[in-house]
Coordinates of C-alpha atoms in Angstrom, one line a residue:
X156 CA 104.6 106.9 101.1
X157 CA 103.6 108.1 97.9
X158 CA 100.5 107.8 95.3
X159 CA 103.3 105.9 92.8
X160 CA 104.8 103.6 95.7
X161 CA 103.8 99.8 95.7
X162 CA 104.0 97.1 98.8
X163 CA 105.6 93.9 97.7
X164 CA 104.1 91.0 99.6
X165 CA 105.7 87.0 99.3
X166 CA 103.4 84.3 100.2
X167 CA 105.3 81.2 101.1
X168 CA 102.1 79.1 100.7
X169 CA 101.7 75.2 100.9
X170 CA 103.3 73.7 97.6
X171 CA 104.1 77.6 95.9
X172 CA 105.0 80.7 96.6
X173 CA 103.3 83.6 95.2
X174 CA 104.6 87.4 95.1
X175 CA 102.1 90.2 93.9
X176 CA 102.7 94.4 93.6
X177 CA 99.8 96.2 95.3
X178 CA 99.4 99.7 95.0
X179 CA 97.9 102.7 97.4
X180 CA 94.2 102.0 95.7
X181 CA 94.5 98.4 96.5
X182 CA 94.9 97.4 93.0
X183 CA 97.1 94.3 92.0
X184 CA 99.8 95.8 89.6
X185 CA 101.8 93.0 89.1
X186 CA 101.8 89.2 90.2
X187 CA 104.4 86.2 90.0
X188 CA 104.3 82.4 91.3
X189 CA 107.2 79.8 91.8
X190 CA 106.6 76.2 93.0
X191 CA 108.4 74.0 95.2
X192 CA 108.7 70.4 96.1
X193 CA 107.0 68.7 98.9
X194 CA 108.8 65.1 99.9
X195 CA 106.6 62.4 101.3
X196 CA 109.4 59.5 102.1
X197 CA 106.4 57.6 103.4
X198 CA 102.4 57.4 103.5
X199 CA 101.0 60.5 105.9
X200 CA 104.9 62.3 105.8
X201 CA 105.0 65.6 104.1
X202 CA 108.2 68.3 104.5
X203 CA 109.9 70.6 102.6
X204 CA 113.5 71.9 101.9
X205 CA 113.7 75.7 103.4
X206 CA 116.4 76.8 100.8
X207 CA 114.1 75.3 98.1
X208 CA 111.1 78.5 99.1
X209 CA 114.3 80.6 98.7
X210 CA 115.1 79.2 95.5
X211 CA 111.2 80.0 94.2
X212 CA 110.7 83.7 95.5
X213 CA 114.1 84.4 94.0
X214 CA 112.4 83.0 90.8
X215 CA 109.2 84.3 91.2
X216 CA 110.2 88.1 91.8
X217 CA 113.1 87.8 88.6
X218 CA 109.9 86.6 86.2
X219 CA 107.4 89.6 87.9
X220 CA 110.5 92.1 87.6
X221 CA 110.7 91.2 83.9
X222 CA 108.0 92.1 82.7
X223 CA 106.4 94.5 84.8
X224 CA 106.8 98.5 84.3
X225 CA 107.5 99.0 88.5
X226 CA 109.9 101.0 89.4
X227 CA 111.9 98.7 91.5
X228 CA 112.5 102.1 93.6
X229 CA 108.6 102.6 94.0
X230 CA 108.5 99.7 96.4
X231 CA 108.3 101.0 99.9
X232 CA 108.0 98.0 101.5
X233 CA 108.0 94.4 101.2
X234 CA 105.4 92.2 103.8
X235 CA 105.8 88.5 104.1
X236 CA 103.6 85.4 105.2
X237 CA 102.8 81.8 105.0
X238 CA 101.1 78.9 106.2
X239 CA 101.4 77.8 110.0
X240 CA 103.0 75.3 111.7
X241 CA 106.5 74.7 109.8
X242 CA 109.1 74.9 112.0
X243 CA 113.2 75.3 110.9
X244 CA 115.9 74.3 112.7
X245 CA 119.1 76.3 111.7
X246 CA 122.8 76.5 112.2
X247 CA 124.8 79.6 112.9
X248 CA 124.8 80.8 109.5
X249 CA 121.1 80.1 109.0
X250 CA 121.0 77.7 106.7
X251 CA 118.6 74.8 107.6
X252 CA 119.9 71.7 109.4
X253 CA 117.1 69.0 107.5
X254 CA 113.7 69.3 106.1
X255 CA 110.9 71.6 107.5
X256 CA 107.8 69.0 108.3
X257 CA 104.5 71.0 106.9
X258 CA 101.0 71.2 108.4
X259 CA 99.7 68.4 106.9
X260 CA 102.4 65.7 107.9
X261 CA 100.5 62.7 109.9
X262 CA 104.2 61.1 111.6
X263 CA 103.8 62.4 115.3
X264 CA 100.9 60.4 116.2
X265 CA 102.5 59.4 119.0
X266 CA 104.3 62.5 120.3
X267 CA 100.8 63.6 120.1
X268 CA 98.9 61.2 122.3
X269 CA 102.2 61.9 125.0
X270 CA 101.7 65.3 125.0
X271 CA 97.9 65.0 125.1
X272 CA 98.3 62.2 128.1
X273 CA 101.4 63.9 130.1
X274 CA 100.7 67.2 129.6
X275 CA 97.5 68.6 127.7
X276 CA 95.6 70.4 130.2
X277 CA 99.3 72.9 130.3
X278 CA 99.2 72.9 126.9
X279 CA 95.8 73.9 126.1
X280 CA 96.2 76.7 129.4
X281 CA 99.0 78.3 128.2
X282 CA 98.2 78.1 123.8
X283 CA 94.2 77.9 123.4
X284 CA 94.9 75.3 121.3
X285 CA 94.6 71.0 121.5
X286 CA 97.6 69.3 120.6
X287 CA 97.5 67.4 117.2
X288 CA 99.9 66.2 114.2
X289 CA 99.2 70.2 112.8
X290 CA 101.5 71.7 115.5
X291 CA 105.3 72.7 115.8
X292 CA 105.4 71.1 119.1
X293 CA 104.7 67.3 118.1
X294 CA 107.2 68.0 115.1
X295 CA 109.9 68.6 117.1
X296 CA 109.4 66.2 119.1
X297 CA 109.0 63.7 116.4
X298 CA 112.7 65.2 115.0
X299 CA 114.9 64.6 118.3
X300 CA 113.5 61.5 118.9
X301 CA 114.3 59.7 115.2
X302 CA 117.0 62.0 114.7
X303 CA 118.7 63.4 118.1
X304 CA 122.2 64.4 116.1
X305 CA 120.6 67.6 115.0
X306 CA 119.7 68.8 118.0
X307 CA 123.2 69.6 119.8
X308 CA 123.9 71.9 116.1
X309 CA 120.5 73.5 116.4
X310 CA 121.2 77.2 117.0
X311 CA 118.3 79.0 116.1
X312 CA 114.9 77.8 115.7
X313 CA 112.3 79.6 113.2
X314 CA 109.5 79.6 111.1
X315 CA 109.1 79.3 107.2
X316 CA 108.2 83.2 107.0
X317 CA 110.8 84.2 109.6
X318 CA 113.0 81.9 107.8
X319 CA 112.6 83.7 104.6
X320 CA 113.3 87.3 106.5
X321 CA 116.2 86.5 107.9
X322 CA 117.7 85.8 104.6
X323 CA 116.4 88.8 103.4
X324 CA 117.3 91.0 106.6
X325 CA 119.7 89.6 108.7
X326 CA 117.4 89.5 111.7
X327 CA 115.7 86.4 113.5
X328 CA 111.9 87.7 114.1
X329 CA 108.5 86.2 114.1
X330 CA 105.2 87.6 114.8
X331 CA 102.2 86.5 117.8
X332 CA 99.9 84.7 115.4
X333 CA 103.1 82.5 114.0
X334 CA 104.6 82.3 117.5
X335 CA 101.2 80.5 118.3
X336 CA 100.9 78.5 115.8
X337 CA 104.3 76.5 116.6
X338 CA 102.8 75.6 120.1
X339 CA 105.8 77.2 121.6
X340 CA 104.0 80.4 122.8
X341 CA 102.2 81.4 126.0
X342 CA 99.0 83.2 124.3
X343 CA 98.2 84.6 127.8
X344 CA 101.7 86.8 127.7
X345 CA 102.7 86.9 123.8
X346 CA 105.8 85.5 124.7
X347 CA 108.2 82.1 124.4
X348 CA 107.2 79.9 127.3
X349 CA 110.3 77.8 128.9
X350 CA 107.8 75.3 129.9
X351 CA 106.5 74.6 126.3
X352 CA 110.1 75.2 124.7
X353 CA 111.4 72.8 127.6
X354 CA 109.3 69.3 126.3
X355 CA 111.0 69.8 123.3
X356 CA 114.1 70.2 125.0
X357 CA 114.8 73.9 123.3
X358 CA 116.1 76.7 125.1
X359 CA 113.7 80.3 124.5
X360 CA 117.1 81.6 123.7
X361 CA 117.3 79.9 120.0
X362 CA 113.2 81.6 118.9
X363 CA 113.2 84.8 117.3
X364 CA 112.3 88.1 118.6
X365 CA 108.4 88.6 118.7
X366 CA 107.1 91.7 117.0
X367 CA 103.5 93.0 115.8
X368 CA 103.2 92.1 112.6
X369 CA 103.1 95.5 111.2
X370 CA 106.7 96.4 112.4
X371 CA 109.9 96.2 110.3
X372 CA 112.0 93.5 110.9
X373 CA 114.6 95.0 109.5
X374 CA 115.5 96.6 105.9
X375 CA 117.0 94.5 102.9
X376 CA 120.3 93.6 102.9
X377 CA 122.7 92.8 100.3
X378 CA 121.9 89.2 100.6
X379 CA 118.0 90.0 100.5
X380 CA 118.7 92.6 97.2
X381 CA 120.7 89.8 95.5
X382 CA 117.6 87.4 96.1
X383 CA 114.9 89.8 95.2
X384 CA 116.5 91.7 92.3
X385 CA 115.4 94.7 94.0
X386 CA 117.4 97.8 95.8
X387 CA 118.9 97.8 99.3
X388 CA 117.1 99.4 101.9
X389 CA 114.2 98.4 101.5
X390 CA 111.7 97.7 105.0
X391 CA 110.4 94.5 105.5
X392 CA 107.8 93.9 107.9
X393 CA 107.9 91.1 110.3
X394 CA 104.4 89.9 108.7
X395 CA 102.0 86.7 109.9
X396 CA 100.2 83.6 108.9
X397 CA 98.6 83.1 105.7
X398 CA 95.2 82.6 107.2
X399 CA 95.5 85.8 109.4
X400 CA 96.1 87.8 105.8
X401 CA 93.5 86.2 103.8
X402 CA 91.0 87.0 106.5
X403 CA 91.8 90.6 106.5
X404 CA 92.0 90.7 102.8
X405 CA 88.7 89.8 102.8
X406 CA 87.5 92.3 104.5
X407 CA 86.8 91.2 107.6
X408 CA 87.2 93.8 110.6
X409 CA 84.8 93.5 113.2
X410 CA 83.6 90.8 116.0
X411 CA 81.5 88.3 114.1
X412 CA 82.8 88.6 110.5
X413 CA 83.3 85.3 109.1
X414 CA 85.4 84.1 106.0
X415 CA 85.1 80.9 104.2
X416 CA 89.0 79.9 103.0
X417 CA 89.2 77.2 100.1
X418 CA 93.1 76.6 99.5
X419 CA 95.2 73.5 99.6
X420 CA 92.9 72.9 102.9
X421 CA 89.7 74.2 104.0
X422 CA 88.7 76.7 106.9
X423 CA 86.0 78.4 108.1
X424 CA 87.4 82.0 110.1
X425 CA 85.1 84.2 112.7
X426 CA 86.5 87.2 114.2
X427 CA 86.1 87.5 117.9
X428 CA 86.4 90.1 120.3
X429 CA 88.9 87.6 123.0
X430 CA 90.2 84.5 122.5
X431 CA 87.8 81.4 122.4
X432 CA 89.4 78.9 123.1
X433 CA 87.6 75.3 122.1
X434 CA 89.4 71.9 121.5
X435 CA 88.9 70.9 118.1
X436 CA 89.5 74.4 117.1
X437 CA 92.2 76.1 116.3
X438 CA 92.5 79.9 118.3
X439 CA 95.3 82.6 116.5
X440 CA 95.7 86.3 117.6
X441 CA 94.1 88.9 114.4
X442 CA 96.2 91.4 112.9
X443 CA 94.2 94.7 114.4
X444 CA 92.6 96.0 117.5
X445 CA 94.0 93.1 119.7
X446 CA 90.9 90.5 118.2
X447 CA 91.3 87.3 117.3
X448 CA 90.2 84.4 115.3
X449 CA 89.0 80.9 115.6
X450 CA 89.3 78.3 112.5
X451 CA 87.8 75.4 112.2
X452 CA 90.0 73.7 109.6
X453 CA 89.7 70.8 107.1
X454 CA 92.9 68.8 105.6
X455 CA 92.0 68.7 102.2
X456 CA 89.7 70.7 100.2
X457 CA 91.1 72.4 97.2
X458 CA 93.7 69.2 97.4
X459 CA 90.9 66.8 96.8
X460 CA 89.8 68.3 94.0
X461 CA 93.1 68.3 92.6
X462 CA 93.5 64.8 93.0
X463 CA 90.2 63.9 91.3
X464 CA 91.1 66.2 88.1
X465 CA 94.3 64.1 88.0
X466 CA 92.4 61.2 88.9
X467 CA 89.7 61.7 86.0
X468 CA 92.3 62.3 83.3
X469 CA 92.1 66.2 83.1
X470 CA 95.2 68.4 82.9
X471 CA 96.0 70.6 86.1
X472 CA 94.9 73.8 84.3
X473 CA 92.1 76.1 84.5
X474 CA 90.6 74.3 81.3
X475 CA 91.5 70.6 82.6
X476 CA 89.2 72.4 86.3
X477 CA 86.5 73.4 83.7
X478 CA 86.2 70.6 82.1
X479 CA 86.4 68.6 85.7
X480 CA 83.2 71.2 86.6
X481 CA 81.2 70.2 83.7
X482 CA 81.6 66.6 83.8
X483 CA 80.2 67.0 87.7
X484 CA 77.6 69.7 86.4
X485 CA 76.1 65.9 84.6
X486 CA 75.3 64.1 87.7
X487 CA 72.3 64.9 89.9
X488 CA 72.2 67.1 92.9
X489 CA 72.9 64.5 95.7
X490 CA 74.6 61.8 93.1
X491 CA 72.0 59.5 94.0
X492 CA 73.4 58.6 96.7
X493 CA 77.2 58.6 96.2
X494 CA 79.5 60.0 99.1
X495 CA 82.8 60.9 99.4
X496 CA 84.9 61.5 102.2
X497 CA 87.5 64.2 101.6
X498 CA 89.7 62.2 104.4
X499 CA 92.7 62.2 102.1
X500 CA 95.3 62.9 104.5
X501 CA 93.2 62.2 107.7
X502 CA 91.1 65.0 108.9
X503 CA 91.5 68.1 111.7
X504 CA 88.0 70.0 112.4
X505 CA 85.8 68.1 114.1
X506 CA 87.5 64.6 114.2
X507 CA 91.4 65.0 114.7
X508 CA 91.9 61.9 113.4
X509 CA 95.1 61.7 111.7
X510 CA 94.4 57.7 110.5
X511 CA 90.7 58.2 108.8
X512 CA 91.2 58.0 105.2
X513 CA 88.9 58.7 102.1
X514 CA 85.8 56.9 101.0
X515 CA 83.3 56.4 98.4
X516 CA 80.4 55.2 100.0
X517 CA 77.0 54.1 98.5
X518 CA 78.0 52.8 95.4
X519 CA 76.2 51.2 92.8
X520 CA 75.9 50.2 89.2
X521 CA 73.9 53.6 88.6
X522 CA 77.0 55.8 89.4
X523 CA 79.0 56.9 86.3
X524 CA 82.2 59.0 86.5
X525 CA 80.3 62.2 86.3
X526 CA 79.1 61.2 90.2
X527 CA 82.2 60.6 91.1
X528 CA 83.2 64.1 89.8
X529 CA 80.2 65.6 91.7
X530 CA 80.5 63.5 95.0
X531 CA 83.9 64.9 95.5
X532 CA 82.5 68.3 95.1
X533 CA 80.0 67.6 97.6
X534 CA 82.1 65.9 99.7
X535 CA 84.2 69.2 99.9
X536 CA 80.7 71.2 100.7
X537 CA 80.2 68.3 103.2
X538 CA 83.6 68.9 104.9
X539 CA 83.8 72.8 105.1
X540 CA 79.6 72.6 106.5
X541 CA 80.9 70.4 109.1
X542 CA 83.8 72.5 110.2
X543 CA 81.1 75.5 110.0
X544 CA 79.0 73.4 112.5
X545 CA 82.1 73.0 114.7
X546 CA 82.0 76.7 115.3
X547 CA 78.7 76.9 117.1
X548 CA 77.7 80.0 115.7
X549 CA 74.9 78.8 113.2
X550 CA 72.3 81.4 114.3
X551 CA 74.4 84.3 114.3
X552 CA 75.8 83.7 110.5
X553 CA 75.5 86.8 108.0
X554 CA 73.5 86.7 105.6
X555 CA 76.1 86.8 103.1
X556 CA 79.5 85.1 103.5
X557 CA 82.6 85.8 101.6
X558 CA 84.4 82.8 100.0
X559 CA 88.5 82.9 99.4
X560 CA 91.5 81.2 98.0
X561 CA 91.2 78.9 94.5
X562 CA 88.4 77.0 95.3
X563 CA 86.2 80.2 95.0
X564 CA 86.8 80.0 91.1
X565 CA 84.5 76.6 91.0
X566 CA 81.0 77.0 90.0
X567 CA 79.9 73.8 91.1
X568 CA 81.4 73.4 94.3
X569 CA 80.1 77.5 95.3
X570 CA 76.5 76.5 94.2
X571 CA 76.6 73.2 96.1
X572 CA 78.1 74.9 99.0
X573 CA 75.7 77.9 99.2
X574 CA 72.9 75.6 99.2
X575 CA 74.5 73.3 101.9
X576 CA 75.1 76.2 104.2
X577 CA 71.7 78.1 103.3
X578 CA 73.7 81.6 103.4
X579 CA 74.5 83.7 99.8
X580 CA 78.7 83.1 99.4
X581 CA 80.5 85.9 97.5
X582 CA 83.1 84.2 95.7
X583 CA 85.7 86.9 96.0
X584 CA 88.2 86.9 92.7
X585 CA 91.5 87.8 93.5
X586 CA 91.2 87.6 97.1
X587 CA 94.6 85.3 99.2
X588 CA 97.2 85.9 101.3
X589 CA 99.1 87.2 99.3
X590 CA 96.5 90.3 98.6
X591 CA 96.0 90.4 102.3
X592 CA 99.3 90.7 102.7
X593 CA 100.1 93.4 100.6
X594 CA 97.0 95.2 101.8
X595 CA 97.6 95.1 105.7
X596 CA 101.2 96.6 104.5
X597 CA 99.6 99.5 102.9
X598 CA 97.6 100.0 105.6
X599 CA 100.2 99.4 108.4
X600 CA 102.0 102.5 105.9
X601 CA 99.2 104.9 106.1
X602 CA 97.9 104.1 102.9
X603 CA 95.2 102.5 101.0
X604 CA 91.6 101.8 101.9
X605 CA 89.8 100.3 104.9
X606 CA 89.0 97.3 102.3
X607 CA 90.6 95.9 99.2
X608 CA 89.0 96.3 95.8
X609 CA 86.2 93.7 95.9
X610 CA 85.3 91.8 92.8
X611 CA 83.5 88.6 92.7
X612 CA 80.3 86.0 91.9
X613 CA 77.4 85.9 94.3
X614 CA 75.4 82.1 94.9
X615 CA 72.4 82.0 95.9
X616 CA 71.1 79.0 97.8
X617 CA 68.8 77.0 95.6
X618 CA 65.6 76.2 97.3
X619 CA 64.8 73.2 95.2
X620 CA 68.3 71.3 95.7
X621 CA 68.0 72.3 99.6
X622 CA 66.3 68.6 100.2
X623 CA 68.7 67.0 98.6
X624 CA 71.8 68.0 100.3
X625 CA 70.2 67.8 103.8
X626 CA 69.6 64.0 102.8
X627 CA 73.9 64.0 101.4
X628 CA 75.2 65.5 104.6
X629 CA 72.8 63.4 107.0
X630 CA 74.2 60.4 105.7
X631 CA 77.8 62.0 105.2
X632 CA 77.8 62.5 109.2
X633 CA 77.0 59.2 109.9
X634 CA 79.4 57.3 107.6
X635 CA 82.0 59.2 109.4
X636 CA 81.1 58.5 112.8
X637 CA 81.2 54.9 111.4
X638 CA 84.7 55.8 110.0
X639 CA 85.3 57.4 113.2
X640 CA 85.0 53.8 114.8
X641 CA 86.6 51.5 112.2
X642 CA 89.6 54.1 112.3
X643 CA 90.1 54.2 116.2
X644 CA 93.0 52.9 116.9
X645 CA 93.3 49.3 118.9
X646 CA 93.5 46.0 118.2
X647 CA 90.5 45.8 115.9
X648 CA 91.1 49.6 114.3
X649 CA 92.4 50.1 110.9
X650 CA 96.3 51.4 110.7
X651 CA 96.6 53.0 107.1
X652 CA 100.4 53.2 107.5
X653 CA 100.5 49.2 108.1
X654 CA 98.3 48.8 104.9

């Protein structure tokens, strides 16, 4: 590779797609973005149409070519990845045969308490992972039972990364941490396990090859030139998730590194030396040296906020955020009170609960709309401290933790959640998956540094405010164990769906 090549990496992330240039220094020469719809037919559903992320990298990689000086030649190779969980079920000719349910989608509920009931202890064995509405598995399930016509046309089944390769390549691959993530894979072996494959009534024969995810999957084709706008030839690595790319774009290396991700959802990433498996987390293979990673995951963080900026009358822009920030910035530490429950779309790390829904608890005629602003943003903190308690690793936190993904750019939120934890957070700018990505490419090549170029905003935890958000998460924890209860299921529980 040479000092004037680039890697090209293509994040398929949760509603956009985002392509960026990185070159041998780790700098970002050029990126692009493309959206995409997500359908929700019904409360708690949430899928996508596989052509459509096609559709958007097409777009996204015509707008970057246009105005960017590259070389289209200078890119050596092109690295993929996206979020987990979204399985695609495809015909001969790879196109897909319905809608790819996403992460987030709440419908298998009760494929979910079967598998949990019949088989769960196998389950957790063979993946290192609990069964919940996240998963591939329940998905599929969920898909032959409501709509067994597709199944006799399925003939191969894939992932929305591996997807994406196979149009540009030709080949059907995936890599470990993806293959995991569907709830498909024995993490003992790194392979396709018939047992797993068998409750969803699939045969191992219709998954893609598994490959590390720094080997080519193959080399663009004409099809993959004609998407891209960019030469044949070129390699494409088989890639991984999102969360594994972030993590490494971050920095993070060794045993005991964490990462703070504030997205679309939340997470809280440690590196360990073997797996750890522990239900209510969720357990993925790394990207080097045979480690791996636990995550304790929230449903809605950066998605929350969204929906209260829309909600308060602010445009979806960085000035409509801003202005979102400083309305917050009026209400006290604490709100007096006020809490919010970031339970938007249910909630994964620690409850699993699929049902709870958001809450404004504690209201009264003091609270104006800048509370509401701020309890949101401390109901976020709340969330992501509670996943960070899920971990178990309190006493062994660094001193300084870095933060990535677009909730890193809010002021408030960092402050409050620097304080919350008690730990300095390095807001990293620049920092995603889609970095990552291109990073562990140049890396995977030879090239580039041990670490990406590192630019951010330190917090520091504010003593004086420490109090006050001790008081906000005590009473946070115990309105959701009361939520916990009213939410539970039964006769006397609440049913969202049937309200």
């Amino acid at each position: 590779m040479k000092s004037t090549e680039y890697v090209l990496s293509i994040d398929l992330g949760t509603s956009s797609c985002k392509l960026s240039v990185v070159d041998a220094s780790g700098s970002v020469a050029a990126t692009a973005s493309a959206g995409y719809d997500t359908y929700s037919e019904k409360p708690g559903w949430a899928e996508q149409n596989p052509e459509d992320w096609l559709v958007a990298v097409s777009e996204a990689s015509g707008r970057m070519l246009s105005f960017c000086d590259i070389d289209p030649h200078a890119i050596a190779a092109i690295v993929p990845t996206s979020a987990a969980h979204i399985g695609v079920l495809a015909d001969n000719v790879g196109k897909s045969l319905r809608r790819a349910i996403i992460w987030s989608d709440q419908r298998s509920a009760r494929e979910v308490e079967e598998l949990n009931r019949l088989k769960g202890n196998l389950i957790f064995t063979q993946t290192n992972n609990q069964v919940s509405t996240t998963w591939t598995l329940p998905h599929f399930l969920w898909i032959k039972r409501h709509h067994p016509e597709i199944w006799g046309r399925i003939r191969h089944v894939s992932f929305s990364k591996d997807f994406l390769v196979y149009h540009l390549t030709g080949n059907w691959t995936s890599d470990f941490s993806t293959a995991v993530s569907s709830m498909l894979c024995n993490a003992g072996t790194g392979t396709w396990s018939e047992e797993l494959a068998a409750m969803a009534s699939l045969d191992i024969s219709l998954l893609p090859e598994i490959l590390p995810a720094g080997e080519i999957s193959g080399t663009l084709n004409k099809n993959g030139a004609r998407l891209l706008g960019l030469p044949s030839g070129i390699p494409v690595l088989c890639g991984a998730l999102d969360s594994a790319m972030e993590t490494y774009g971050a920095g993070a290396r060794k045993p005991g590194d964490y990462v703070i991700r504030i997205g679309t959802a939340g997470g809280i990433h440690v590196i360990k030396q073997t797996p750890n498996p522990v239900g209510g987390l969720l357990t993925y293979p790394y990207l080097i040296d045979d480690l791996w990673y636990s995550q304790a995951g929230t449903n809605s963080a950066g998605s929350s906020i969204t929906w209260a900026v829309e909600t308060e009358g602010f445009p979806r822009t960085p000035e409509g955020y801003v202005a979102f920030d400083n309305l917050a910035d009026q209400a006290p530490p604490g709100c007096e009170g006020l809490i919010f429950h970031p339970y938007l779309s249910g909630e994964r790390t620690p409850y699993w609960n699929s049902d709870l829904r958001g809450t404004f608890s504690g209201v009264s005629f003091r609270h104006g709309k800048a509370h509401f602003a701020r309890a949101v943003l401390e109901g976020v903190a709340c969330s992501l401290y509670d996943a960070l308690l899920a971990l178990g690793d309190g006493d062994k936190l660094p001193a300084t933790i870095g933060v990535v993904g677009g909730g890193g750019s809010d002021k408030v939120l960092m402050q409050i959640l620097s304080t919350l934890m008690d730990r300095k957070l390095l807001a990293m700018k620049d920092i995603d998956s889609s970095y990552g990505a291109a990073l562990y490419g140049l890396h995977t090549l030879g090239r580039g540094k041990k670490s990406g170029v590192f630019d951010g905003t330190t917090y520091v935890p504010e003593a004086e405010n420490g109090e006050n958000y001790e008081k906000t998460f005590t009473a946070y924890s115990k309105y959701a164990k009361q939520l916990l209860l009213l939410y539970a299921g039964g006769d006397d529980g609440l049913h969202p769906h049937d309200i």
